[in-house]
Amino acid sequence: MAYIRIEDQSKVVIPQNPTIGFIEGDGIGSDITKVAIKLINSSVESSYHGEKSIEWKKVLVGEEAFQKTGKHLPQESLEELRKCIISIKGPLTTPVGEGFRSLNVSLRQYFDLYANIRPVKYFPGVPSPVKNPEKMNMVIFRENTEDLYAGIEWRYDSPEAKKLRRFLQDELGVKLTEDAGIGIKPISKFRSTRLVRKAIDFAIKNRRRSVTLVHKGNIMKYTEGAFKEWGYEVAAKEFADVTVTEEQYLQNPNAYSNKIVIKDRITDNMFQQVLTRTEEYDVIATTNLNGDYLSDDLAAQVGGLGLAPGGNVGDIYAIYEAVHGTAPKYAGMDIANPTSIILSGAMLLHHLGWDLAADSLERAVEQTYKDGRVTQDIARLLNKKGLKCSEFGEEVEKRIKPS
Ligand code: NAP
């Protein structure tokens, strides 16, 4: 086994045959994850002919881990994911309102995977609810570790909520009603800045045209508004030679035609802009809750969550994932759509720097849709019979060609 190494504290060194972790996932996880792994292997083999390969290490998390160890997220699994550095995961069950904390949130916080990256683009052949879905080609960078998602909240009748309500009234003169639960929304300079930095870095490496900061700063001035300010600040301080603000750009577009335009939009406006002026947006950097809503909205425009890939990425560690849930009603039936986790696998390959394999996998998926070979979730919209999950995998495999 050859693990990915860290040198000089932050340099990630990828061997030719790295050990990559995989979490199979609950529900439909076992169906879709095995298809994705097979296709990732095939695209690597077809592009590098044995010179590079992945050694997969199964890591137990979720229901299978609970059955075997009594814990959903055993310490040994965290250690294994730490050793692998880069991993991929199927969906994991989270009970609503009770039980254990979301495993996804726990993993993101444990490994400080501060950027949730969600590329959204259209594949011809996929039915869409909008007229020109091909205009969509955006990549969302959603802050992953703070905001209302930080898990700092108390039930309305808890001693903590009572204490906090008393403190707010006595010390700050803010009166809440006795039946109010309380959640805290932390947004910090350090975490906002590193997220926007990652989004701009991505825009530079991938020759993107703009980075839009999405915020609700008109109402939440010191959290969402501050996110916007810090975003512009990092662009000006660290990327002055390659970026320009939208305000400057509009004064003289010709002078700045090769610069990345930094703009901002208020969240509610952004929700209609992505429908009415889709082609004007490219990379998006936003806070946690905004990003959660916006990424599903964009995915819906190009055919739904079953197709949307995603990755949770920090400065060192990364976990790529199927972004949809466990779809329990399809568990074990071999009929779920594996596209999300397959394309997340392509993102993982890009992360390794294995772009030839990543591109060949993406192209094979695109061609499969163009040829009308689809699973039941898409087939039912086209009034035709769908392929099984494993059959869809075979169709993609047939179309994998070396780059
Ligand atoms: P879900 O599992 O995403 O399923 C909702 C519906 O979306 C399904 O009934 C199905 O729609 C469709 N769907 C989702 N993935 C599909 C796929 N790959 N192929 C075909 N259809 C697919 O959402 P949920 O029911 O709200 O959540 C179930 C569990 O998953 C919960 O425990 C939740 O916490 C968890 N979850 C995990 C993650 C994660 O691990 N990243 C993310 C979200 C939710 P139709 O019924 O219309 O066919």
mmCIF file with all atom_site columns, C-alpha atoms in Angstrom, residues 39-48 52 54 121 123 206 320 342-366 396 399-403:
data_model
loop_
_atom_site.group_PDB
_atom_site.id
_atom_site.type_symbol
_atom_site.label_atom_id
_atom_site.label_alt_id
_atom_site.label_comp_id
_atom_site.label_asym_id
_atom_site.label_entity_id
_atom_site.label_seq_id
_atom_site.pdbx_PDB_ins_code
_atom_site.Cartn_x
_atom_site.Cartn_y
_atom_site.Cartn_z
_atom_site.occupancy
_atom_site.B_iso_or_equiv
_atom_site.pdbx_formal_charge
_atom_site.auth_seq_id
_atom_site.auth_comp_id
_atom_site.auth_asym_id
_atom_site.auth_atom_id
_atom_site.pdbx_PDB_model_num
ATOM 1  C CA . LEU A 1 39  ? -15.487 3.075  -13.514 1.00 0.00 ? 39  LEU A CA 1
ATOM 2  C CA . ILE A 1 40  ? -12.780 5.125  -11.774 1.00 0.00 ? 40  ILE A CA 1
ATOM 3  C CA . ASN A 1 41  ? -10.466 2.097  -12.075 1.00 0.00 ? 41  ASN A CA 1
ATOM 4  C CA . SER A 1 42  ? -11.347 1.637  -15.759 1.00 0.00 ? 42  SER A CA 1
ATOM 5  C CA . SER A 1 43  ? -10.705 5.270  -16.662 1.00 0.00 ? 43  SER A CA 1
ATOM 6  C CA . VAL A 1 44  ? -7.349  5.237  -14.844 1.00 0.00 ? 44  VAL A CA 1
ATOM 7  C CA . GLU A 1 45  ? -6.340  1.999  -16.575 1.00 0.00 ? 45  GLU A CA 1
ATOM 8  C CA . SER A 1 46  ? -7.456  3.282  -19.979 1.00 0.00 ? 46  SER A CA 1
ATOM 9  C CA . SER A 1 47  ? -5.543  6.566  -19.592 1.00 0.00 ? 47  SER A CA 1
ATOM 10 C CA . TYR A 1 48  ? -2.354  5.344  -17.877 1.00 0.00 ? 48  TYR A CA 1
ATOM 11 C CA . LYS A 1 52  ? -0.946  4.601  -12.276 1.00 0.00 ? 52  LYS A CA 1
ATOM 12 C CA . ILE A 1 54  ? -5.689  3.200  -7.102  1.00 0.00 ? 54  ILE A CA 1
ATOM 13 C CA . LYS A 1 121 ? -23.324 21.627 -15.631 1.00 0.00 ? 121 LYS A CA 1
ATOM 14 C CA . PHE A 1 123 ? -25.551 16.951 -20.001 1.00 0.00 ? 123 PHE A CA 1
ATOM 15 C CA . ASN A 1 206 ? -9.641  26.608 -14.483 1.00 0.00 ? 206 ASN A CA 1
ATOM 16 C CA . TYR A 1 320 ? -15.685 13.404 -2.428  1.00 0.00 ? 320 TYR A CA 1
ATOM 17 C CA . ILE A 1 342 ? -19.270 8.651  -10.582 1.00 0.00 ? 342 ILE A CA 1
ATOM 18 C CA . LEU A 1 343 ? -18.754 12.350 -11.348 1.00 0.00 ? 343 LEU A CA 1
ATOM 19 C CA . SER A 1 344 ? -17.501 12.898 -7.788  1.00 0.00 ? 344 SER A CA 1
ATOM 20 C CA . GLY A 1 345 ? -14.968 10.210 -8.658  1.00 0.00 ? 345 GLY A CA 1
ATOM 21 C CA . ALA A 1 346 ? -13.914 12.341 -11.640 1.00 0.00 ? 346 ALA A CA 1
ATOM 22 C CA . MET A 1 347 ? -13.456 15.294 -9.253  1.00 0.00 ? 347 MET A CA 1
ATOM 23 C CA . LEU A 1 348 ? -11.284 13.036 -7.071  1.00 0.00 ? 348 LEU A CA 1
ATOM 24 C CA . LEU A 1 349 ? -9.167  12.139 -10.099 1.00 0.00 ? 349 LEU A CA 1
ATOM 25 C CA . HIS A 1 350 ? -8.704  15.853 -10.889 1.00 0.00 ? 350 HIS A CA 1
ATOM 26 C CA . HIS A 1 351 ? -7.614  16.346 -7.264  1.00 0.00 ? 351 HIS A CA 1
ATOM 27 C CA . LEU A 1 352 ? -4.940  13.657 -7.723  1.00 0.00 ? 352 LEU A CA 1
ATOM 28 C CA . GLY A 1 353 ? -3.809  15.567 -10.817 1.00 0.00 ? 353 GLY A CA 1
ATOM 29 C CA . TRP A 1 354 ? -4.877  12.665 -13.027 1.00 0.00 ? 354 TRP A CA 1
ATOM 30 C CA . ASP A 1 355 ? -6.762  14.904 -15.462 1.00 0.00 ? 355 ASP A CA 1
ATOM 31 C CA . LEU A 1 356 ? -6.614  12.487 -18.411 1.00 0.00 ? 356 LEU A CA 1
ATOM 32 C CA . ALA A 1 357 ? -8.561  9.846  -16.467 1.00 0.00 ? 357 ALA A CA 1
ATOM 33 C CA . ALA A 1 358 ? -10.948 12.438 -15.001 1.00 0.00 ? 358 ALA A CA 1
ATOM 34 C CA . ASP A 1 359 ? -11.745 13.886 -18.426 1.00 0.00 ? 359 ASP A CA 1
ATOM 35 C CA . SER A 1 360 ? -12.227 10.467 -20.003 1.00 0.00 ? 360 SER A CA 1
ATOM 36 C CA . LEU A 1 361 ? -14.662 9.466  -17.234 1.00 0.00 ? 361 LEU A CA 1
ATOM 37 C CA . GLU A 1 362 ? -16.652 12.717 -17.572 1.00 0.00 ? 362 GLU A CA 1
ATOM 38 C CA . ARG A 1 363 ? -16.813 12.351 -21.341 1.00 0.00 ? 363 ARG A CA 1
ATOM 39 C CA . ALA A 1 364 ? -18.018 8.746  -21.050 1.00 0.00 ? 364 ALA A CA 1
ATOM 40 C CA . VAL A 1 365 ? -20.863 9.801  -18.720 1.00 0.00 ? 365 VAL A CA 1
ATOM 41 C CA . GLU A 1 366 ? -21.791 12.651 -21.063 1.00 0.00 ? 366 GLU A CA 1
ATOM 42 C CA . VAL A 1 396 ? -20.477 4.187  -19.222 1.00 0.00 ? 396 VAL A CA 1
ATOM 43 C CA . ARG A 1 399 ? -17.682 4.608  -23.628 1.00 0.00 ? 399 ARG A CA 1
ATOM 44 C CA . ILE A 1 400 ? -14.468 5.160  -21.636 1.00 0.00 ? 400 ILE A CA 1
ATOM 45 C CA . LYS A 1 401 ? -11.782 6.049  -24.169 1.00 0.00 ? 401 LYS A CA 1
ATOM 46 C CA . PRO A 1 402 ? -8.226  7.184  -23.495 1.00 0.00 ? 402 PRO A CA 1
ATOM 47 C CA . SER A 1 403 ? -7.863  10.984 -23.668 1.00 0.00 ? 403 SER A CA 1
#
